[in-house]
Amino acid sequence: MIQLLQDQMKTEGLSFLVEHLPRIGTTSIDICAVGQPVIVSRGPGKLCVEDTEENKATILLPCEEFVGEQAKFTTVSPGCYRLRLKSREEVVNAFNCNNKARNVFMSLPEGKWSKKELIESKGFRILCLTCRTDIINEQNCFKINEMPSEFWMELMDYWHCHKPHDISKENEYSVRYNSLKPLKGEILLGSAFFLAQQDTFAGRVKTENGFLQCAKCSASLGEETQDHLFKIYKWQVLLKKSNKEEDVFPPEQDVVFTLLNLIKGYSTRYVLLESESSKLFVWLFAIGIDVTLPDNRVLTNCIKVLYCDEISEKETKGSNIEQLKVKPVPMRHFVQMLEQIHESLPSSVKQFDLWRVSYIKITA
């Protein structure tokens, strides 16, 4: 930790970005400097550079084992330079061999507070984030199951081959087969929510115009679904594990994991996020890459995201755009996360035509 802080202090005055594409074994380093920077020294996972005014930066690399020891920075634009490094062939082959049987989409994490994590933490408790009253614990949770998919209802028509031919019975069919019916004490886990029947939360949660509140302090917890189930949002509660460790769910991860479900379910690349009066177009540009941000934070297996407020038909011609409704709080945090990283990037890589560039850290 001390060494990392020291390395971060050495980057003052030099803004850079490192992108590593593990499948093809290339790493690019973009840097803003006064005059063409040179490599001062190299070490395991580090690269020290200096510009013509002796401004120095120690850059942490998300990978090691490069060829081309005499690689030099080239000019991209005035004051902006790029260095390309090539991974050793055996490193690339080993990565691709180890990941040959893995689908890059399906290997993406399901989300925080998964079934496995909760079961391994015996005696876990889900508390109201405001007053710390128990919402879920061993007294009202006897079984945990994961939701089949965030978009499982849209796929139901493909699961049933015998459907009613009588149009008058189609609604009855839809209600019967396109709804979940968990048992009392059974918690269904979504990527960013808990779902259960009302009796499971008796005395702990109350309703107010279709919205869920903590029975003790009236803090917002979630909403009642069309099937009259109670949906508790993970970013409205606190997880306390049996070892006394506490954990919160960042609101932006609600959007992140919904996007991941779209990728896994439909291989979606373009998404229109809508929340009340705001909207944001998102282009999931690259998946499974490693980056080093200007503050020397290394993000592995992350997503490169391009985003903008408006988009032309030309930009997405021939591409399907998924529309996604997002809650205001997660939407606000998601945009703030994108903007914070975007603003820190070197000027040469901040923009791609009309799209702003950022990166998503996936929290497993």
mmCIF file of C-alpha atoms in Angstrom:
data_model
loop_
_atom_site.group_PDB
_atom_site.id
_atom_site.type_symbol
_atom_site.label_atom_id
_atom_site.label_comp_id
_atom_site.label_asym_id
_atom_site.label_seq_id
_atom_site.Cartn_x
_atom_site.Cartn_y
_atom_site.Cartn_z
ATOM 1 C CA MET A 1 0.000 0.000 0.000
ATOM 2 C CA ILE A 2 2.814 2.414 0.870
ATOM 3 C CA GLN A 3 4.608 1.602 -2.374
ATOM 4 C CA LEU A 4 1.396 2.147 -4.364
ATOM 5 C CA LEU A 5 0.923 5.588 -2.808
ATOM 6 C CA GLN A 6 4.512 6.460 -3.630
ATOM 7 C CA ASP A 7 3.975 5.375 -7.238
ATOM 8 C CA GLN A 8 0.827 7.489 -7.442
ATOM 9 C CA MET A 9 2.726 10.549 -6.204
ATOM 10 C CA LYS A 10 5.285 10.057 -8.979
ATOM 11 C CA THR A 11 2.610 10.468 -11.680
ATOM 12 C CA GLU A 12 1.859 14.129 -10.918
ATOM 13 C CA GLY A 13 2.012 16.277 -14.065
ATOM 14 C CA LEU A 14 1.889 13.299 -16.428
ATOM 15 C CA SER A 15 -1.513 11.910 -17.361
ATOM 16 C CA PHE A 16 -1.522 8.415 -18.838
ATOM 17 C CA LEU A 17 -3.684 5.412 -19.608
ATOM 18 C CA VAL A 18 -2.693 1.784 -20.082
ATOM 19 C CA GLU A 19 -4.876 -0.677 -22.015
ATOM 20 C CA HIS A 20 -4.011 -4.372 -22.137
ATOM 21 C CA LEU A 21 -5.824 -6.735 -24.524
ATOM 22 C CA PRO A 22 -4.938 -10.191 -23.163
ATOM 23 C CA ARG A 23 -6.418 -12.228 -26.030
ATOM 24 C CA ILE A 24 -4.126 -10.698 -28.636
ATOM 25 C CA GLY A 25 -1.321 -9.808 -26.253
ATOM 26 C CA THR A 26 -0.988 -6.076 -26.923
ATOM 27 C CA THR A 27 -0.603 -3.217 -24.463
ATOM 28 C CA SER A 28 -0.867 0.471 -25.355
ATOM 29 C CA ILE A 29 0.294 3.314 -23.106
ATOM 30 C CA ASP A 30 -1.003 6.799 -23.915
ATOM 31 C CA ILE A 31 0.601 9.717 -22.104
ATOM 32 C CA CYS A 32 0.469 13.513 -22.160
ATOM 33 C CA ALA A 33 3.943 14.986 -21.745
ATOM 34 C CA VAL A 34 6.215 17.913 -22.617
ATOM 35 C CA GLY A 35 8.281 16.541 -25.473
ATOM 36 C CA GLN A 36 8.639 12.905 -26.433
ATOM 37 C CA PRO A 37 8.937 10.809 -23.249
ATOM 38 C CA VAL A 38 11.552 8.117 -22.896
ATOM 39 C CA ILE A 39 11.691 4.937 -20.842
ATOM 40 C CA VAL A 40 14.009 5.470 -17.891
ATOM 41 C CA SER A 41 13.737 2.010 -16.394
ATOM 42 C CA ARG A 42 11.610 -1.143 -16.510
ATOM 43 C CA GLY A 43 10.748 -3.649 -13.848
ATOM 44 C CA PRO A 44 8.201 -6.376 -13.113
ATOM 45 C CA GLY A 45 4.829 -4.720 -13.532
ATOM 46 C CA LYS A 46 6.314 -1.220 -13.764
ATOM 47 C CA LEU A 47 7.486 1.256 -16.351
ATOM 48 C CA CYS A 48 9.280 4.502 -15.443
ATOM 49 C CA VAL A 49 9.171 7.315 -18.020
ATOM 50 C CA GLU A 50 10.444 10.884 -18.219
ATOM 51 C CA ASP A 51 9.700 13.780 -20.573
ATOM 52 C CA THR A 52 12.041 16.511 -21.837
ATOM 53 C CA GLU A 53 11.372 18.705 -18.771
ATOM 54 C CA GLU A 54 12.270 15.834 -16.422
ATOM 55 C CA ASN A 55 8.693 15.202 -15.383
ATOM 56 C CA LYS A 56 8.622 11.556 -14.312
ATOM 57 C CA ALA A 57 5.972 8.901 -13.914
ATOM 58 C CA THR A 58 6.098 5.381 -12.554
ATOM 59 C CA ILE A 59 3.342 3.488 -14.344
ATOM 60 C CA LEU A 60 1.954 0.265 -12.950
ATOM 61 C CA LEU A 61 1.233 -2.258 -15.685
ATOM 62 C CA PRO A 62 -1.663 -4.748 -15.611
ATOM 63 C CA CYS A 63 0.565 -7.403 -17.192
ATOM 64 C CA GLU A 64 4.201 -8.455 -17.566
ATOM 65 C CA GLU A 65 6.533 -10.308 -19.932
ATOM 66 C CA PHE A 66 6.926 -8.036 -22.957
ATOM 67 C CA VAL A 67 9.063 -8.354 -26.060
ATOM 68 C CA GLY A 68 10.626 -5.415 -27.886
ATOM 69 C CA GLU A 69 12.822 -3.952 -25.186
ATOM 70 C CA GLN A 70 13.750 -1.016 -27.461
ATOM 71 C CA ALA A 71 10.141 0.157 -27.929
ATOM 72 C CA LYS A 72 9.709 3.936 -28.157
ATOM 73 C CA PHE A 73 6.863 6.418 -27.766
ATOM 74 C CA THR A 74 5.434 7.819 -30.991
ATOM 75 C CA THR A 75 3.555 11.104 -31.449
ATOM 76 C CA VAL A 76 -0.243 10.861 -31.636
ATOM 77 C CA SER A 77 -0.954 14.600 -31.496
ATOM 78 C CA PRO A 78 0.871 17.627 -30.066
ATOM 79 C CA GLY A 79 1.727 16.764 -26.445
ATOM 80 C CA CYS A 80 0.249 13.256 -26.690
ATOM 81 C CA TYR A 81 2.327 10.112 -27.199
ATOM 82 C CA ARG A 82 1.726 6.362 -27.454
ATOM 83 C CA LEU A 83 3.811 3.290 -26.713
ATOM 84 C CA ARG A 84 2.783 -0.171 -27.911
ATOM 85 C CA LEU A 85 4.125 -3.286 -26.261
ATOM 86 C CA LYS A 86 3.729 -6.881 -27.352
ATOM 87 C CA SER A 87 3.341 -9.746 -24.885
ATOM 88 C CA ARG A 88 5.529 -12.789 -25.281
ATOM 89 C CA GLU A 89 3.918 -15.409 -27.507
ATOM 90 C CA GLU A 90 3.942 -18.084 -24.808
ATOM 91 C CA VAL A 91 2.063 -15.759 -22.437
ATOM 92 C CA VAL A 92 -0.677 -15.103 -25.022
ATOM 93 C CA ASN A 93 -0.925 -18.789 -25.917
ATOM 94 C CA ALA A 94 -1.192 -19.752 -22.252
ATOM 95 C CA PHE A 95 -3.975 -17.217 -21.664
ATOM 96 C CA ASN A 96 -5.984 -18.340 -24.684
ATOM 97 C CA CYS A 97 -5.426 -21.999 -23.827
ATOM 98 C CA ASN A 98 -6.647 -21.503 -20.252
ATOM 99 C CA ASN A 99 -9.685 -19.575 -21.473
ATOM 100 C CA LYS A 100 -10.452 -21.641 -24.565
ATOM 101 C CA ALA A 101 -13.418 -23.412 -22.995
ATOM 102 C CA ARG A 102 -14.729 -20.233 -21.351
ATOM 103 C CA ASN A 103 -17.261 -18.002 -23.006
ATOM 104 C CA VAL A 104 -16.159 -14.429 -22.320
ATOM 105 C CA PHE A 105 -19.769 -13.366 -21.762
ATOM 106 C CA MET A 106 -20.865 -16.259 -19.577
ATOM 107 C CA SER A 107 -17.743 -15.974 -17.430
ATOM 108 C CA LEU A 108 -18.740 -12.486 -16.323
ATOM 109 C CA PRO A 109 -19.645 -12.385 -12.608
ATOM 110 C CA GLU A 110 -23.244 -12.642 -11.445
ATOM 111 C CA GLY A 111 -22.929 -9.847 -8.911
ATOM 112 C CA LYS A 112 -22.220 -9.090 -5.282
ATOM 113 C CA TRP A 113 -23.960 -11.021 -2.509
ATOM 114 C CA SER A 114 -24.501 -14.140 -4.600
ATOM 115 C CA LYS A 115 -26.065 -17.344 -3.328
ATOM 116 C CA LYS A 116 -22.626 -18.890 -2.848
ATOM 117 C CA GLU A 117 -21.347 -15.894 -0.873
ATOM 118 C CA LEU A 118 -24.378 -15.800 1.429
ATOM 119 C CA ILE A 119 -24.403 -19.547 2.075
ATOM 120 C CA GLU A 120 -20.684 -19.558 2.893
ATOM 121 C CA SER A 121 -21.307 -16.756 5.365
ATOM 122 C CA LYS A 122 -23.478 -18.720 7.756
ATOM 123 C CA GLY A 123 -25.638 -16.540 9.915
ATOM 124 C CA PHE A 124 -25.549 -13.535 7.573
ATOM 125 C CA ARG A 125 -27.956 -10.667 8.179
ATOM 126 C CA ILE A 126 -29.430 -8.111 5.792
ATOM 127 C CA LEU A 127 -30.032 -4.860 7.671
ATOM 128 C CA CYS A 128 -31.822 -1.618 6.954
ATOM 129 C CA LEU A 129 -29.123 0.810 5.836
ATOM 130 C CA THR A 130 -30.629 3.610 7.934
ATOM 131 C CA CYS A 131 -31.542 2.071 11.311
ATOM 132 C CA ARG A 132 -29.785 -1.339 11.005
ATOM 133 C CA THR A 133 -32.952 -3.303 11.772
ATOM 134 C CA ASP A 134 -32.930 -6.910 10.508
ATOM 135 C CA ILE A 135 -34.744 -7.304 7.190
ATOM 136 C CA ILE A 136 -33.458 -10.804 6.345
ATOM 137 C CA ASN A 137 -31.860 -13.260 8.753
ATOM 138 C CA GLU A 138 -32.008 -16.940 9.716
ATOM 139 C CA GLN A 139 -35.438 -16.449 11.298
ATOM 140 C CA ASN A 140 -37.216 -15.562 8.046
ATOM 141 C CA CYS A 141 -34.855 -17.015 5.427
ATOM 142 C CA PHE A 142 -34.812 -20.824 5.164
ATOM 143 C CA LYS A 143 -33.945 -21.177 1.479
ATOM 144 C CA ILE A 144 -31.995 -19.129 -1.094
ATOM 145 C CA ASN A 145 -32.383 -19.488 -4.855
ATOM 146 C CA GLU A 146 -31.004 -17.417 -7.702
ATOM 147 C CA MET A 147 -33.227 -15.813 -10.301
ATOM 148 C CA PRO A 148 -32.869 -17.533 -13.701
ATOM 149 C CA SER A 149 -32.156 -14.196 -15.404
ATOM 150 C CA GLU A 150 -32.986 -10.523 -15.020
ATOM 151 C CA PHE A 151 -34.989 -10.907 -18.239
ATOM 152 C CA TRP A 152 -36.443 -14.377 -17.672
ATOM 153 C CA MET A 153 -40.026 -13.311 -18.403
ATOM 154 C CA GLU A 154 -39.086 -12.251 -21.931
ATOM 155 C CA LEU A 155 -37.883 -15.804 -22.630
ATOM 156 C CA MET A 156 -40.885 -17.646 -21.190
ATOM 157 C CA ASP A 157 -42.599 -18.016 -24.560
ATOM 158 C CA TYR A 158 -39.668 -20.164 -25.707
ATOM 159 C CA TRP A 159 -39.910 -22.462 -22.676
ATOM 160 C CA HIS A 160 -43.491 -23.686 -23.150
ATOM 161 C CA CYS A 161 -44.511 -25.551 -26.308
ATOM 162 C CA HIS A 162 -48.212 -26.054 -25.413
ATOM 163 C CA LYS A 163 -49.951 -22.703 -25.272
ATOM 164 C CA PRO A 164 -53.687 -21.996 -25.298
ATOM 165 C CA HIS A 165 -55.225 -21.436 -28.730
ATOM 166 C CA ASP A 166 -58.179 -19.692 -27.143
ATOM 167 C CA ILE A 167 -57.319 -15.959 -27.093
ATOM 168 C CA SER A 168 -59.602 -15.456 -24.076
ATOM 169 C CA LYS A 169 -57.344 -17.747 -22.036
ATOM 170 C CA GLU A 170 -54.015 -16.146 -23.004
ATOM 171 C CA ASN A 171 -54.058 -13.771 -20.030
ATOM 172 C CA GLU A 172 -54.763 -16.678 -17.672
ATOM 173 C CA TYR A 173 -51.857 -18.570 -19.244
ATOM 174 C CA SER A 174 -49.538 -15.578 -18.850
ATOM 175 C CA VAL A 175 -50.360 -15.110 -15.175
ATOM 176 C CA ARG A 176 -49.998 -18.818 -14.450
ATOM 177 C CA TYR A 177 -46.670 -19.458 -16.161
ATOM 178 C CA ASN A 178 -44.989 -16.052 -16.355
ATOM 179 C CA SER A 179 -44.829 -15.406 -12.624
ATOM 180 C CA LEU A 180 -42.643 -16.563 -9.760
ATOM 181 C CA LYS A 181 -44.134 -18.001 -6.594
ATOM 182 C CA PRO A 182 -41.472 -18.381 -3.897
ATOM 183 C CA LEU A 183 -42.404 -20.152 -0.689
ATOM 184 C CA LYS A 184 -42.612 -18.364 2.625
ATOM 185 C CA GLY A 185 -39.045 -18.039 3.900
ATOM 186 C CA GLU A 186 -37.577 -18.477 0.402
ATOM 187 C CA ILE A 187 -35.435 -15.619 -0.905
ATOM 188 C CA LEU A 188 -34.838 -15.243 -4.643
ATOM 189 C CA LEU A 189 -31.602 -13.461 -5.554
ATOM 190 C CA GLY A 190 -31.292 -11.085 -8.479
ATOM 191 C CA SER A 191 -28.087 -9.319 -9.393
ATOM 192 C CA ALA A 192 -29.161 -6.235 -7.434
ATOM 193 C CA PHE A 193 -32.230 -7.259 -5.419
ATOM 194 C CA PHE A 194 -33.857 -9.756 -3.056
ATOM 195 C CA LEU A 195 -37.317 -11.070 -3.968
ATOM 196 C CA ALA A 196 -39.757 -12.863 -1.654
ATOM 197 C CA GLN A 197 -43.427 -13.115 -0.794
ATOM 198 C CA GLN A 198 -44.942 -10.608 1.602
ATOM 199 C CA ASP A 199 -45.270 -13.012 4.550
ATOM 200 C CA THR A 200 -41.489 -13.512 4.553
ATOM 201 C CA PHE A 201 -41.077 -9.863 5.617
ATOM 202 C CA ALA A 202 -44.003 -9.734 8.059
ATOM 203 C CA GLY A 203 -43.339 -7.166 10.796
ATOM 204 C CA ARG A 204 -40.122 -6.000 9.104
ATOM 205 C CA VAL A 205 -41.318 -4.262 5.950
ATOM 206 C CA LYS A 206 -44.390 -2.136 5.284
ATOM 207 C CA THR A 207 -45.907 -0.806 2.057
ATOM 208 C CA GLU A 208 -46.827 2.740 1.110
ATOM 209 C CA ASN A 209 -48.441 3.236 -2.316
ATOM 210 C CA GLY A 210 -46.614 0.227 -3.745
ATOM 211 C CA PHE A 211 -43.232 1.157 -2.272
ATOM 212 C CA LEU A 212 -41.508 -0.771 0.506
ATOM 213 C CA GLN A 213 -40.299 0.829 3.714
ATOM 214 C CA CYS A 214 -38.527 -0.322 6.842
ATOM 215 C CA ALA A 215 -41.217 -1.044 9.437
ATOM 216 C CA LYS A 216 -39.139 0.685 12.123
ATOM 217 C CA CYS A 217 -37.722 3.857 10.518
ATOM 218 C CA SER A 218 -39.724 4.090 7.252
ATOM 219 C CA ALA A 219 -36.541 4.217 5.157
ATOM 220 C CA SER A 220 -37.019 3.237 1.517
ATOM 221 C CA LEU A 221 -36.191 -0.421 0.762
ATOM 222 C CA GLY A 222 -37.745 -1.282 -2.584
ATOM 223 C CA GLU A 223 -41.092 -1.854 -4.251
ATOM 224 C CA GLU A 224 -43.963 -4.310 -4.621
ATOM 225 C CA THR A 225 -44.027 -6.141 -7.966
ATOM 226 C CA GLN A 226 -47.032 -6.800 -10.204
ATOM 227 C CA ASP A 227 -47.083 -10.327 -8.762
ATOM 228 C CA HIS A 228 -47.385 -8.791 -5.265
ATOM 229 C CA LEU A 229 -43.914 -9.926 -4.288
ATOM 230 C CA PHE A 230 -41.592 -7.737 -2.243
ATOM 231 C CA LYS A 231 -38.432 -6.599 -4.056
ATOM 232 C CA ILE A 232 -35.704 -5.290 -1.750
ATOM 233 C CA TYR A 233 -32.890 -3.433 -3.525
ATOM 234 C CA LYS A 234 -29.416 -4.419 -2.384
ATOM 235 C CA TRP A 235 -28.212 -0.824 -2.470
ATOM 236 C CA GLN A 236 -30.861 0.073 0.132
ATOM 237 C CA VAL A 237 -29.607 -2.435 2.728
ATOM 238 C CA LEU A 238 -26.428 -3.598 4.468
ATOM 239 C CA LEU A 239 -24.904 -7.081 4.568
ATOM 240 C CA LYS A 240 -23.474 -8.196 7.888
ATOM 241 C CA LYS A 241 -21.623 -11.498 7.787
ATOM 242 C CA SER A 242 -21.171 -14.012 10.577
ATOM 243 C CA ASN A 243 -17.578 -12.842 11.105
ATOM 244 C CA LYS A 244 -18.937 -9.335 11.868
ATOM 245 C CA GLU A 245 -17.677 -8.012 8.521
ATOM 246 C CA GLU A 246 -20.028 -5.468 6.959
ATOM 247 C CA ASP A 247 -20.511 -4.723 3.286
ATOM 248 C CA VAL A 248 -22.555 -2.271 1.236
ATOM 249 C CA PHE A 249 -23.766 -2.557 -2.341
ATOM 250 C CA PRO A 250 -22.712 0.428 -4.510
ATOM 251 C CA PRO A 251 -25.874 1.737 -6.257
ATOM 252 C CA GLU A 252 -24.122 1.979 -9.643
ATOM 253 C CA GLN A 253 -23.608 -1.786 -9.600
ATOM 254 C CA ASP A 254 -27.373 -2.141 -10.085
ATOM 255 C CA VAL A 255 -26.892 -0.700 -13.580
ATOM 256 C CA VAL A 256 -23.589 -2.501 -14.169
ATOM 257 C CA PHE A 257 -24.942 -5.989 -13.510
ATOM 258 C CA THR A 258 -28.110 -5.324 -15.468
ATOM 259 C CA LEU A 259 -25.875 -4.435 -18.419
ATOM 260 C CA LEU A 260 -23.904 -7.636 -17.859
ATOM 261 C CA ASN A 261 -27.121 -9.656 -17.945
ATOM 262 C CA LEU A 262 -28.000 -8.023 -21.257
ATOM 263 C CA ILE A 263 -24.581 -8.961 -22.618
ATOM 264 C CA LYS A 264 -24.923 -12.562 -21.470
ATOM 265 C CA GLY A 265 -28.535 -12.942 -22.574
ATOM 266 C CA TYR A 266 -28.530 -11.089 -25.881
ATOM 267 C CA SER A 267 -24.881 -10.177 -26.657
ATOM 268 C CA THR A 268 -26.082 -6.580 -26.445
ATOM 269 C CA ARG A 269 -23.609 -3.801 -27.254
ATOM 270 C CA TYR A 270 -25.814 -0.698 -27.468
ATOM 271 C CA VAL A 271 -28.138 0.246 -24.608
ATOM 272 C CA LEU A 272 -30.361 3.252 -24.015
ATOM 273 C CA LEU A 273 -30.598 3.871 -20.268
ATOM 274 C CA GLU A 274 -33.663 5.831 -19.185
ATOM 275 C CA SER A 275 -34.411 7.183 -15.729
ATOM 276 C CA GLU A 276 -37.244 9.618 -15.166
ATOM 277 C CA SER A 277 -36.361 12.619 -17.369
ATOM 278 C CA SER A 278 -32.752 11.617 -18.104
ATOM 279 C CA LYS A 279 -31.314 9.204 -20.651
ATOM 280 C CA LEU A 280 -27.881 7.932 -21.621
ATOM 281 C CA PHE A 281 -26.698 5.937 -24.630
ATOM 282 C CA VAL A 282 -24.099 3.325 -23.714
ATOM 283 C CA TRP A 283 -21.845 1.412 -26.089
ATOM 284 C CA LEU A 284 -20.183 -1.606 -24.470
ATOM 285 C CA PHE A 285 -17.102 -1.301 -26.617
ATOM 286 C CA ALA A 286 -14.670 -3.897 -25.224
ATOM 287 C CA ILE A 287 -15.061 -6.631 -22.610
ATOM 288 C CA GLY A 288 -12.450 -8.452 -20.564
ATOM 289 C CA ILE A 289 -9.615 -5.943 -20.890
ATOM 290 C CA ASP A 290 -7.161 -4.696 -18.258
ATOM 291 C CA VAL A 291 -6.367 -1.023 -17.716
ATOM 292 C CA THR A 292 -4.264 1.222 -15.534
ATOM 293 C CA LEU A 293 -5.929 4.564 -14.827
ATOM 294 C CA PRO A 294 -4.020 7.835 -14.330
ATOM 295 C CA ASP A 295 -4.063 7.393 -10.531
ATOM 296 C CA ASN A 296 -2.321 4.012 -11.029
ATOM 297 C CA ARG A 297 -5.407 2.000 -10.202
ATOM 298 C CA VAL A 298 -5.224 -1.301 -12.073
ATOM 299 C CA LEU A 299 -8.601 -2.693 -13.207
ATOM 300 C CA THR A 300 -8.560 -6.259 -14.473
ATOM 301 C CA ASN A 301 -11.263 -7.888 -16.603
ATOM 302 C CA CYS A 302 -13.153 -4.628 -16.984
ATOM 303 C CA ILE A 303 -15.379 -3.127 -19.688
ATOM 304 C CA LYS A 304 -14.509 -0.193 -21.917
ATOM 305 C CA VAL A 305 -17.611 1.969 -22.176
ATOM 306 C CA LEU A 306 -18.437 4.683 -24.678
ATOM 307 C CA TYR A 307 -21.382 6.904 -23.792
ATOM 308 C CA CYS A 308 -23.196 10.044 -24.915
ATOM 309 C CA ASP A 309 -26.423 11.929 -24.303
ATOM 310 C CA GLU A 310 -27.640 11.814 -27.895
ATOM 311 C CA ILE A 311 -26.914 9.538 -30.805
ATOM 312 C CA SER A 312 -27.525 9.629 -34.549
ATOM 313 C CA GLU A 313 -29.005 6.790 -36.610
ATOM 314 C CA LYS A 314 -25.738 6.619 -38.524
ATOM 315 C CA GLU A 315 -23.834 5.688 -35.362
ATOM 316 C CA THR A 316 -25.904 2.559 -34.730
ATOM 317 C CA LYS A 317 -27.029 1.623 -38.225
ATOM 318 C CA GLY A 318 -27.567 -2.125 -38.387
ATOM 319 C CA SER A 319 -27.268 -2.492 -34.591
ATOM 320 C CA ASN A 320 -29.998 -3.312 -32.114
ATOM 321 C CA ILE A 321 -30.432 -0.853 -29.257
ATOM 322 C CA GLU A 322 -31.864 -2.278 -26.053
ATOM 323 C CA GLN A 323 -33.923 0.105 -23.914
ATOM 324 C CA LEU A 324 -33.502 -0.211 -20.172
ATOM 325 C CA LYS A 325 -35.406 1.533 -17.392
ATOM 326 C CA VAL A 326 -33.135 2.441 -14.484
ATOM 327 C CA LYS A 327 -33.920 3.679 -10.981
ATOM 328 C CA PRO A 328 -32.858 7.315 -10.332
ATOM 329 C CA VAL A 329 -30.330 6.626 -7.559
ATOM 330 C CA PRO A 330 -28.374 3.881 -9.409
ATOM 331 C CA MET A 331 -28.519 5.964 -12.602
ATOM 332 C CA ARG A 332 -27.048 9.002 -10.873
ATOM 333 C CA HIS A 333 -24.237 6.989 -9.285
ATOM 334 C CA PHE A 334 -23.533 5.185 -12.565
ATOM 335 C CA VAL A 335 -23.160 8.441 -14.495
ATOM 336 C CA GLN A 336 -20.957 9.896 -11.749
ATOM 337 C CA MET A 337 -18.709 6.826 -11.929
ATOM 338 C CA LEU A 338 -18.352 7.118 -15.712
ATOM 339 C CA GLU A 339 -17.696 10.862 -15.553
ATOM 340 C CA GLN A 340 -15.107 10.582 -12.794
ATOM 341 C CA ILE A 341 -12.984 8.133 -14.763
ATOM 342 C CA HIS A 342 -13.568 9.954 -18.068
ATOM 343 C CA GLU A 343 -12.357 13.289 -16.683
ATOM 344 C CA SER A 344 -9.107 11.741 -15.459
ATOM 345 C CA LEU A 345 -8.072 10.316 -18.848
ATOM 346 C CA PRO A 346 -5.434 11.863 -21.125
ATOM 347 C CA SER A 347 -6.947 14.209 -23.727
ATOM 348 C CA SER A 348 -5.895 11.948 -26.611
ATOM 349 C CA VAL A 349 -8.086 9.041 -25.416
ATOM 350 C CA LYS A 350 -11.002 10.803 -23.702
ATOM 351 C CA GLN A 351 -13.164 10.968 -26.802
ATOM 352 C CA PHE A 352 -14.108 8.693 -29.708
ATOM 353 C CA ASP A 353 -15.971 10.871 -32.230
ATOM 354 C CA LEU A 354 -19.033 12.029 -30.267
ATOM 355 C CA TRP A 355 -18.670 9.318 -27.630
ATOM 356 C CA ARG A 356 -17.041 9.928 -24.243
ATOM 357 C CA VAL A 357 -14.733 7.144 -23.058
ATOM 358 C CA SER A 358 -14.758 5.507 -19.640
ATOM 359 C CA TYR A 359 -14.282 2.125 -17.949
ATOM 360 C CA ILE A 360 -16.470 -0.023 -15.721
ATOM 361 C CA LYS A 361 -15.011 -1.848 -12.771
ATOM 362 C CA ILE A 362 -16.964 -5.064 -12.252
ATOM 363 C CA THR A 363 -17.359 -5.866 -8.574
ATOM 364 C CA ALA A 364 -17.717 -9.627 -8.057
#
